[in-house]
Amino acid sequence: MTQGLQSIAFEQSPYVVSSASVVGKKEGEGPLGKMFDMVETENLFGEDTWEAAESTMQKEACVLAMGKAHIHKEDVRFLFGGDLLRQGIATSLGVEAFGIPMFGLFGACSTSGEALALASMSVAAGYGDYMLAVTSSHFGSAEKEFRFPLSYANQRPLSAQWTVTGSGAFLVGKKRSHVRITGITVGKIVDFGLKDSQNMGACMAPAAADTIERNLKDFGRVPDDYSRIITGDLGYVGQSILFDLMRGKEIDIKKNHIDCGMMIFDQNKQDTHAGGSGCGCAASVLSSYVLPKLERGEWKRVLFVPTGALMSTVSFNEGESVPGIAHGIVLEHC
Amino acid sequence: MDRKKQQEAYENYVKKKTPVHNLPVNMAKAFITGGIICAAGQSILNYCEKMGLNKDISGGWTSMILILASVILTALNIYPRIAKWGGAGALVPITGFANSVAAPAIEFQKEGQVMGIGCKIFTIAGPVILYGVFTSWVLGFLYWIGKIAGIF
């Protein structure tokens, strides 16, 4: 059922039946290291290239998620997946072997929200019993595509974020579990005209603020109705901007806001500057840290808001701004 | 117009909010790093001259040895760490230039000898080469004009 201007409140809320996270070495050494389902100590994941490594990571996340729920790939009706690479190639090659009918998505780092929204809509609409939502990012492939070769010597600005090597897969379906997706708020593109691709937190914060405000208005809620409001990868710079923007809207989320990009790395020890980023950041933290807390009932209801900086290397060189997008997913303990 | 003003206001606000590297500290580190690389170059040059090579040949040897050292350090992933600390001190000398050629060669090797290394080896150094040659051409032209006019 539509709710407010941009949201949907499900009458029959689909469940997050299971989920899985697969990450690289650096993420495994971070504060959440022990919570991930799988930590690969070798960032190539046994492959020859970064791109193939990312595909493998995604494949493993899907296998783990389906395995945990004892669901066969034939039982999954549709797969919604995406990554950061051109033409979404990491996803295409990663999920190819499953033979699940699929939709390839691009929402930059907000893709996990996009995939979860579409998967839950499909289940709620009765188009299938199980849907798989999966996203990934890899430090090596992202640096190569968006920035410089890994061994190129340069100094990263302090506002730069570290692309997470990780993947998260979520099985959304009708089978009962302890977490439900009760609603979604689809974000719109918000562009404050910023052109600094090395300061993605600042590019995405306006979109996050817009979606959070919209979600609260659409559902008639206040921030305290959520145990946590969890943004995807705003990082340290983005978070402080988000707080300022929210204060401008007279909404105080300081108390219950957390950011996946700030949690996945230890800023002081791991030299990641403004925090983690990438599709895999929000997805792996949601799977490893947020969902277990909801399952145990430690948190009753959270708003998960993965944020994306929608840029291409071409648009950036052509002097275009970096627009942001954020999708809101309401997850509840049940 | 209003939108433009808003964008500018946000840009200025973000600038204030964003932490930046400490400039004096970075300059000091660059000075030390660049200084060490240049001192290494100078000692190679001195050694070559002491061995009886003439100035031009000694200069050639110095450049080649520095480039080789940089490429090896790049392959061992040490040069990026030097540059992370030393910043422009590691980027400006010829060693930085060598790194900017070696790094894409390593990264794009997997895309093949032609489409990978061949097409992409100069993705970073290419602009430097192009505009370096172009600038020397412009200066040469001005020098030629100046000579005709009797200024030089």
Coordinates of C-alpha atoms in Angstrom, one line a residue:
Chain A
M1 CA 0.0 0.0 0.0
T2 CA 1.4 3.4 -0.9
Q3 CA 2.2 5.6 2.1
G4 CA 2.7 9.3 1.8
L5 CA 4.6 10.6 -1.2
Q6 CA 7.5 8.2 -1.7
S7 CA 6.9 5.2 0.5
I8 CA 5.2 1.9 0.6
A9 CA 3.9 0.2 3.8
F10 CA 3.5 -3.5 3.2
E11 CA 0.3 -5.1 4.2
Q12 CA 2.0 -8.5 4.1
S13 CA 5.5 -7.6 5.2
P14 CA 8.1 -9.9 3.6
Y15 CA 10.7 -11.5 5.9
V16 CA 14.5 -11.3 5.6
V17 CA 14.8 -15.0 5.7
S18 CA 18.6 -15.1 5.7
S19 CA 21.6 -13.1 4.8
A20 CA 25.3 -13.5 4.3
S21 CA 28.4 -11.3 4.3
V22 CA 31.7 -11.9 2.6
V23 CA 34.6 -9.5 3.0
G24 CA 38.3 -8.9 2.3
K25 CA 41.3 -8.9 4.6
K26 CA 41.2 -5.3 5.7
E27 CA 37.5 -5.5 6.6
G28 CA 38.2 -8.7 8.5
E29 CA 40.8 -6.8 10.6
G30 CA 38.3 -4.0 11.3
P31 CA 36.0 -3.6 14.4
L32 CA 33.3 -5.8 12.9
G33 CA 35.8 -8.5 11.7
K34 CA 34.5 -11.3 13.8
M35 CA 30.9 -10.8 12.7
F36 CA 31.2 -11.4 9.0
D37 CA 30.3 -14.9 7.7
M38 CA 33.5 -15.1 5.6
V39 CA 36.7 -13.2 5.6
E40 CA 39.1 -13.9 2.8
T41 CA 42.7 -13.2 3.7
E42 CA 43.7 -13.0 0.1
N43 CA 42.0 -10.1 -1.7
L44 CA 42.0 -11.8 -5.1
F45 CA 39.7 -14.5 -3.7
G46 CA 41.7 -17.1 -5.6
E47 CA 41.1 -15.3 -8.9
D48 CA 43.4 -13.5 -11.3
T49 CA 41.8 -10.1 -11.5
W50 CA 40.0 -7.7 -9.1
E51 CA 36.9 -7.9 -11.2
A52 CA 36.7 -11.7 -11.1
A53 CA 37.5 -11.5 -7.3
E54 CA 34.4 -9.3 -6.9
S55 CA 32.2 -11.7 -8.8
T56 CA 33.4 -14.6 -6.7
M57 CA 32.7 -12.7 -3.6
Q58 CA 29.2 -12.1 -4.7
K59 CA 28.7 -15.7 -5.7
E60 CA 29.9 -16.8 -2.3
A61 CA 27.6 -14.4 -0.5
C62 CA 24.6 -15.7 -2.5
V63 CA 25.5 -19.4 -1.8
L64 CA 25.9 -18.7 1.9
A65 CA 22.6 -16.8 2.2
M66 CA 20.7 -19.6 0.4
G67 CA 22.5 -22.3 2.3
K68 CA 21.7 -20.7 5.7
A69 CA 18.0 -20.8 4.8
H70 CA 18.2 -24.3 3.2
I71 CA 16.7 -22.8 0.0
H72 CA 17.8 -24.1 -3.4
K73 CA 18.6 -21.7 -6.2
E74 CA 15.6 -23.1 -8.1
D75 CA 13.3 -21.8 -5.4
V76 CA 14.5 -18.2 -5.9
R77 CA 12.2 -16.5 -8.2
F78 CA 14.1 -13.4 -9.1
L79 CA 17.5 -12.0 -8.2
F80 CA 18.2 -8.2 -7.9
G81 CA 21.8 -7.4 -7.9
G82 CA 24.3 -4.7 -8.7
D83 CA 27.8 -3.4 -8.1
L84 CA 30.0 -0.4 -9.0
L85 CA 31.7 -1.6 -12.1
R86 CA 30.8 -0.6 -15.6
Q87 CA 27.7 -2.3 -16.9
G88 CA 27.4 -4.1 -13.6
I89 CA 29.8 -6.8 -14.8
A90 CA 30.7 -8.1 -11.4
T91 CA 27.1 -9.1 -10.8
S92 CA 26.5 -10.5 -14.2
L93 CA 29.5 -12.8 -14.0
G94 CA 29.0 -13.5 -10.3
V95 CA 25.4 -14.7 -10.4
E96 CA 25.6 -16.2 -13.9
A97 CA 26.1 -19.8 -12.7
F98 CA 22.9 -19.7 -10.6
G99 CA 20.6 -19.4 -13.5
I100 CA 18.2 -17.3 -11.5
P101 CA 16.1 -14.9 -13.5
M102 CA 17.7 -11.5 -12.6
F103 CA 17.5 -7.8 -12.7
G104 CA 20.9 -5.9 -12.9
L105 CA 20.8 -2.7 -10.9
F106 CA 22.9 0.4 -10.4
G107 CA 22.4 2.8 -7.6
A108 CA 26.1 3.3 -6.7
C109 CA 26.6 2.6 -3.0
S110 CA 22.8 2.7 -2.4
T111 CA 22.3 -0.5 -4.5
S112 CA 21.7 -2.7 -1.5
G113 CA 18.7 -0.5 -0.6
E114 CA 17.5 -0.6 -4.2
A115 CA 17.8 -4.3 -4.4
L116 CA 16.1 -4.9 -1.0
A117 CA 13.2 -2.5 -1.9
L118 CA 12.6 -4.3 -5.2
A119 CA 12.9 -7.7 -3.7
S120 CA 10.5 -6.9 -0.9
M121 CA 8.0 -5.3 -3.3
S122 CA 8.1 -8.4 -5.4
V123 CA 7.5 -10.8 -2.5
A124 CA 4.8 -8.6 -1.0
A125 CA 3.1 -8.4 -4.4
G126 CA 3.0 -12.2 -4.6
Y127 CA 5.3 -12.5 -7.5
G128 CA 7.3 -15.2 -5.8
D129 CA 8.1 -16.8 -2.5
Y130 CA 11.8 -16.0 -2.4
M131 CA 13.9 -13.2 -3.9
L132 CA 17.6 -12.6 -3.6
A133 CA 19.1 -9.2 -3.2
V134 CA 22.9 -8.9 -3.6
T135 CA 25.5 -6.2 -4.0
S136 CA 29.3 -6.0 -3.8
S137 CA 32.2 -3.7 -4.1
H138 CA 35.9 -4.4 -4.3
F139 CA 38.7 -1.9 -3.4
G140 CA 40.9 -3.0 -6.2
S141 CA 38.3 -2.9 -9.0
A142 CA 36.8 0.4 -7.7
E143 CA 40.2 2.1 -7.5
K144 CA 41.1 1.0 -10.9
E145 CA 37.8 2.1 -12.4
F146 CA 37.3 5.4 -10.6
R147 CA 40.7 6.5 -9.4
F148 CA 44.2 5.3 -10.0
P149 CA 46.0 2.0 -10.4
L150 CA 46.7 0.6 -6.9
S151 CA 50.5 1.0 -7.0
Y152 CA 50.3 4.6 -8.2
A153 CA 51.8 6.9 -5.6
N154 CA 49.6 9.6 -4.4
Q155 CA 48.1 11.2 -1.3
R156 CA 44.5 10.6 -0.6
P157 CA 42.6 13.7 0.7
L158 CA 41.3 13.3 4.3
S159 CA 37.7 13.4 2.9
A160 CA 38.3 10.4 0.7
Q161 CA 36.7 7.1 1.7
W162 CA 38.0 3.6 1.4
T163 CA 36.0 1.3 -0.8
V164 CA 35.0 -1.8 1.1
T165 CA 35.9 -5.1 -0.3
G166 CA 32.8 -7.0 0.5
S167 CA 29.5 -8.4 -0.5
G168 CA 26.2 -8.8 1.2
A169 CA 23.3 -11.1 0.0
F170 CA 19.8 -11.1 1.4
L171 CA 17.1 -13.7 0.9
V172 CA 13.8 -12.0 1.1
G173 CA 10.7 -14.2 1.2
K174 CA 7.5 -15.4 2.8
K175 CA 9.2 -17.9 5.2
R176 CA 9.0 -16.7 8.8
S177 CA 12.1 -15.2 10.4
H178 CA 12.7 -12.6 13.1
V179 CA 13.1 -9.7 10.8
R180 CA 10.6 -8.2 8.4
I181 CA 10.8 -5.4 5.9
T182 CA 7.7 -3.4 6.8
G183 CA 8.1 -0.5 4.5
I184 CA 10.3 1.3 2.1
T185 CA 10.9 4.9 1.1
V186 CA 12.3 5.2 -2.4
G187 CA 14.8 8.1 -2.6
K188 CA 15.0 10.7 -5.3
I189 CA 18.1 12.1 -6.8
V190 CA 19.3 15.1 -4.7
D191 CA 22.0 17.3 -6.2
F192 CA 23.5 20.2 -4.3
G193 CA 25.9 20.8 -7.2
L194 CA 29.0 19.5 -5.5
K195 CA 31.7 18.3 -7.9
D196 CA 34.2 16.7 -5.6
S197 CA 34.3 13.0 -6.2
Q198 CA 36.8 12.7 -3.4
N199 CA 34.3 14.0 -0.9
M200 CA 31.4 11.6 -1.5
G201 CA 30.0 12.0 2.0
A202 CA 29.2 15.6 1.3
C203 CA 27.7 14.6 -2.1
M204 CA 25.4 12.0 -0.5
A205 CA 24.4 13.7 2.8
P206 CA 21.7 15.9 1.2
A207 CA 20.1 12.8 -0.3
A208 CA 20.2 10.9 3.0
A209 CA 18.7 13.9 4.8
D210 CA 15.9 14.1 2.1
T211 CA 15.0 10.4 2.4
I212 CA 15.1 10.3 6.2
E213 CA 12.8 13.3 6.4
R214 CA 10.5 11.9 3.7
N215 CA 10.4 8.6 5.5
L216 CA 9.5 10.2 8.9
K217 CA 6.8 12.3 7.2
D218 CA 5.3 9.5 5.1
F219 CA 5.0 7.2 8.0
G220 CA 4.2 9.9 10.6
R221 CA 7.1 8.9 12.8
V222 CA 9.7 10.7 14.8
P223 CA 13.4 9.7 15.0
D224 CA 12.8 8.0 18.3
D225 CA 10.4 5.6 16.7
Y226 CA 13.5 4.0 15.3
S227 CA 16.0 2.2 17.5
R228 CA 18.6 3.3 15.0
I229 CA 18.8 5.2 11.7
I230 CA 21.6 3.6 9.8
T231 CA 23.1 5.3 6.8
G232 CA 25.2 3.4 4.3
D233 CA 28.5 5.2 3.8
L234 CA 28.4 8.9 4.6
G235 CA 31.6 8.6 6.6
Y236 CA 32.8 11.1 9.1
V237 CA 32.5 14.2 6.9
G238 CA 29.0 13.1 5.6
Q239 CA 27.7 12.4 9.0
S240 CA 28.5 15.8 10.4
I241 CA 26.9 17.4 7.3
L242 CA 23.8 15.2 7.7
F243 CA 23.4 16.3 11.3
D244 CA 23.6 20.0 10.2
L245 CA 21.1 19.4 7.4
M246 CA 18.7 17.6 9.7
R247 CA 19.0 20.3 12.3
G248 CA 17.9 22.7 9.5
K249 CA 14.8 20.6 9.1
E250 CA 14.4 20.7 12.9
I251 CA 14.8 16.9 13.2
D252 CA 17.4 15.6 15.6
I253 CA 18.8 12.2 14.7
K254 CA 22.1 12.6 16.5
K255 CA 21.1 10.3 19.3
N256 CA 20.2 7.2 17.3
H257 CA 22.2 7.6 14.1
I258 CA 25.0 5.2 13.0
D259 CA 26.8 4.9 9.8
C260 CA 28.1 1.7 8.3
G261 CA 31.1 3.5 6.7
M262 CA 32.2 4.7 10.1
M263 CA 31.8 1.3 11.7
I264 CA 33.5 -1.0 9.3
F265 CA 37.0 0.4 9.7
D266 CA 39.0 1.7 12.7
Q267 CA 39.6 5.2 11.6
N268 CA 42.7 5.6 13.7
K269 CA 44.4 2.3 13.1
Q270 CA 43.4 1.4 9.6
D271 CA 44.2 4.7 7.8
T272 CA 40.9 4.8 5.9
H273 CA 40.4 8.6 6.3
A274 CA 36.7 9.5 6.2
G275 CA 35.5 5.9 6.5
G276 CA 34.4 3.0 4.3
S277 CA 32.2 3.2 1.1
G278 CA 31.0 1.1 -1.7
C279 CA 28.0 -1.2 -2.3
G280 CA 29.6 -3.8 -0.1
C281 CA 29.9 -1.5 2.9
A282 CA 26.2 -1.0 3.7
A283 CA 25.3 -4.5 2.6
S284 CA 28.0 -6.4 4.7
V285 CA 27.3 -4.3 7.8
L286 CA 23.6 -4.8 7.5
S287 CA 24.0 -8.5 7.2
S288 CA 26.7 -9.0 9.9
Y289 CA 25.9 -6.3 12.5
V290 CA 22.4 -4.9 12.0
L291 CA 20.2 -7.9 11.2
P292 CA 21.5 -10.0 14.1
K293 CA 20.6 -7.2 16.5
L294 CA 17.1 -7.1 15.0
E295 CA 16.8 -10.9 15.2
R296 CA 17.7 -10.9 18.9
G297 CA 15.2 -8.1 19.5
E298 CA 17.9 -5.7 20.8
W299 CA 16.6 -3.3 18.3
K300 CA 12.9 -3.2 17.5
R301 CA 12.8 -1.1 14.4
V302 CA 15.5 0.5 12.3
L303 CA 15.6 2.6 9.2
F304 CA 18.4 1.5 6.9
V305 CA 19.4 4.2 4.5
P306 CA 22.2 3.2 2.1
T307 CA 23.5 6.2 0.2
G308 CA 24.9 6.4 -3.3
A309 CA 27.0 9.0 -5.1
L310 CA 25.9 8.8 -8.7
M311 CA 28.9 9.6 -10.8
S312 CA 30.7 8.1 -13.7
T313 CA 34.3 8.8 -14.7
V314 CA 33.1 10.5 -17.8
S315 CA 30.5 12.8 -16.3
F316 CA 33.1 13.8 -13.7
N317 CA 35.7 14.7 -16.3
E318 CA 33.0 16.6 -18.2
G319 CA 32.5 18.8 -15.2
E320 CA 29.2 17.5 -14.0
S321 CA 28.2 17.4 -10.4
V322 CA 28.0 14.3 -8.3
P323 CA 24.3 13.7 -7.5
G324 CA 23.3 11.6 -4.5
I325 CA 20.5 9.1 -3.8
A326 CA 19.4 7.3 -0.8
H327 CA 16.7 4.6 -0.2
G328 CA 15.0 3.9 3.1
I329 CA 14.3 0.4 4.2
V330 CA 12.3 -0.1 7.4
L331 CA 13.3 -3.3 9.2
E332 CA 11.5 -4.6 12.2
H333 CA 12.0 -7.3 14.7
C334 CA 9.1 -9.8 14.9
Chain B
M1 CA 20.8 32.1 -10.5
D2 CA 19.3 31.3 -7.2
R3 CA 20.3 27.7 -7.6
K4 CA 23.8 28.7 -8.4
K5 CA 24.0 30.8 -5.2
Q6 CA 22.7 27.8 -3.2
Q7 CA 25.3 25.5 -4.8
E8 CA 28.0 28.0 -4.0
A9 CA 26.8 28.3 -0.4
Y10 CA 26.8 24.5 0.0
E11 CA 30.3 24.3 -1.6
N12 CA 31.7 26.8 0.8
Y13 CA 30.0 25.1 3.7
V14 CA 31.4 21.7 2.7
K15 CA 34.8 23.3 2.4
K16 CA 34.6 24.5 6.0
K17 CA 33.4 21.1 7.2
T18 CA 36.0 19.0 5.4
P19 CA 39.3 18.3 7.1
V20 CA 42.5 18.9 5.0
H21 CA 46.1 17.8 5.4
N22 CA 48.2 20.2 7.4
L23 CA 50.0 22.2 4.8
P24 CA 53.2 23.2 6.7
V25 CA 53.7 19.6 7.9
N26 CA 53.1 18.2 4.4
M27 CA 55.6 20.8 3.0
A28 CA 58.2 19.7 5.5
K29 CA 57.7 16.1 4.7
A30 CA 57.8 16.8 0.9
F31 CA 61.0 18.8 1.5
I32 CA 62.7 15.9 3.3
T33 CA 61.5 13.2 0.9
G34 CA 62.3 15.2 -2.2
G35 CA 65.6 16.2 -0.7
I36 CA 66.6 12.6 0.0
I37 CA 65.8 11.5 -3.5
C38 CA 67.7 14.4 -5.0
A39 CA 70.6 13.8 -2.7
A40 CA 70.6 10.1 -3.9
G41 CA 70.7 11.4 -7.5
Q42 CA 73.5 13.8 -6.7
S43 CA 75.6 11.1 -5.2
I44 CA 75.1 8.8 -8.2
L45 CA 76.1 11.7 -10.4
N46 CA 79.2 12.4 -8.3
Y47 CA 80.2 8.8 -8.3
C48 CA 79.8 8.5 -12.1
E49 CA 81.9 11.6 -12.6
K50 CA 84.5 10.3 -10.1
M51 CA 84.7 7.2 -12.2
G52 CA 85.7 9.4 -15.2
L53 CA 82.4 9.6 -17.1
N54 CA 81.7 13.0 -18.6
K55 CA 78.8 15.2 -17.3
D56 CA 76.2 14.2 -19.9
I57 CA 76.8 10.5 -19.6
S58 CA 76.8 10.7 -15.8
G59 CA 73.4 12.5 -15.9
G60 CA 72.0 9.8 -18.1
W61 CA 73.2 7.1 -15.7
T62 CA 71.7 9.0 -12.8
S63 CA 68.3 9.3 -14.4
M64 CA 68.3 5.6 -15.4
I65 CA 69.3 4.4 -12.0
L66 CA 66.6 6.5 -10.3
I67 CA 64.0 5.3 -12.7
L68 CA 65.0 1.7 -12.2
A69 CA 64.9 2.1 -8.5
S70 CA 61.5 3.7 -8.6
V71 CA 60.0 1.0 -10.8
I72 CA 61.4 -1.7 -8.5
L73 CA 60.0 0.0 -5.5
T74 CA 56.7 0.4 -7.3
A75 CA 56.6 -3.3 -8.0
L76 CA 57.3 -4.1 -4.4
N77 CA 54.5 -1.6 -3.4
I78 CA 57.0 0.5 -1.4
Y79 CA 56.9 3.6 -3.5
P80 CA 53.2 4.3 -2.9
R81 CA 54.0 4.2 0.8
I82 CA 56.9 6.7 0.4
A83 CA 54.6 9.0 -1.5
K84 CA 51.8 8.7 1.1
W85 CA 54.2 10.1 3.6
G86 CA 56.3 12.4 1.4
G87 CA 53.6 13.7 -0.9
A88 CA 54.9 15.9 -3.7
G89 CA 58.4 15.3 -2.5
A90 CA 58.1 11.8 -4.0
L91 CA 55.9 12.8 -7.0
V92 CA 57.8 15.6 -8.5
P93 CA 61.3 14.0 -9.0
I94 CA 61.8 11.6 -12.0
T95 CA 61.1 8.7 -9.6
G96 CA 57.5 9.9 -9.3
F97 CA 57.2 10.0 -13.1
A98 CA 58.5 6.5 -13.4
N99 CA 56.0 5.3 -10.8
S100 CA 53.2 6.9 -12.8
V101 CA 54.2 4.8 -15.8
A102 CA 55.0 1.6 -13.9
A103 CA 51.7 1.5 -11.9
P104 CA 49.3 1.4 -14.8
A105 CA 51.5 -1.1 -16.6
I106 CA 51.2 -3.4 -13.5
E107 CA 47.4 -2.8 -13.1
F108 CA 46.4 -3.1 -16.7
Q109 CA 48.6 -6.0 -17.7
K110 CA 45.7 -8.3 -17.2
E111 CA 43.8 -6.6 -20.0
G112 CA 46.4 -7.7 -22.5
Q113 CA 49.7 -6.4 -24.0
V114 CA 48.0 -4.1 -26.5
M115 CA 44.7 -3.0 -25.1
G116 CA 46.0 -3.2 -21.5
I117 CA 49.6 -2.1 -21.2
G118 CA 49.8 -0.6 -24.6
C119 CA 46.8 1.6 -24.4
K120 CA 46.9 2.5 -20.8
I121 CA 50.5 2.7 -19.7
F122 CA 50.5 6.5 -20.2
T123 CA 47.0 7.2 -18.7
I124 CA 48.7 9.2 -15.9
A125 CA 52.0 10.2 -17.5
G126 CA 50.5 10.9 -20.9
P127 CA 49.3 14.5 -20.2
V128 CA 52.7 15.3 -18.6
I129 CA 54.5 14.1 -21.7
L130 CA 52.1 15.9 -24.1
Y131 CA 52.1 19.2 -22.4
G132 CA 55.8 18.9 -21.5
V133 CA 56.6 18.6 -25.2
F134 CA 54.1 21.3 -26.2
T135 CA 55.5 23.7 -23.6
S136 CA 59.1 23.2 -24.8
W137 CA 57.9 23.7 -28.3
V138 CA 56.2 27.0 -27.3
L139 CA 59.3 28.2 -25.5
G140 CA 61.5 27.1 -28.4
F141 CA 59.3 29.2 -30.7
L142 CA 59.5 32.2 -28.4
Y143 CA 63.3 31.8 -28.2
W144 CA 63.5 31.7 -32.0
I145 CA 61.4 34.9 -32.4
G146 CA 63.5 36.5 -29.7
K147 CA 66.7 35.6 -31.5
I148 CA 65.4 37.1 -34.7
A149 CA 64.4 40.2 -32.9
G150 CA 67.8 40.3 -31.3
I151 CA 66.6 40.0 -27.7
F152 CA 68.7 36.9 -26.9

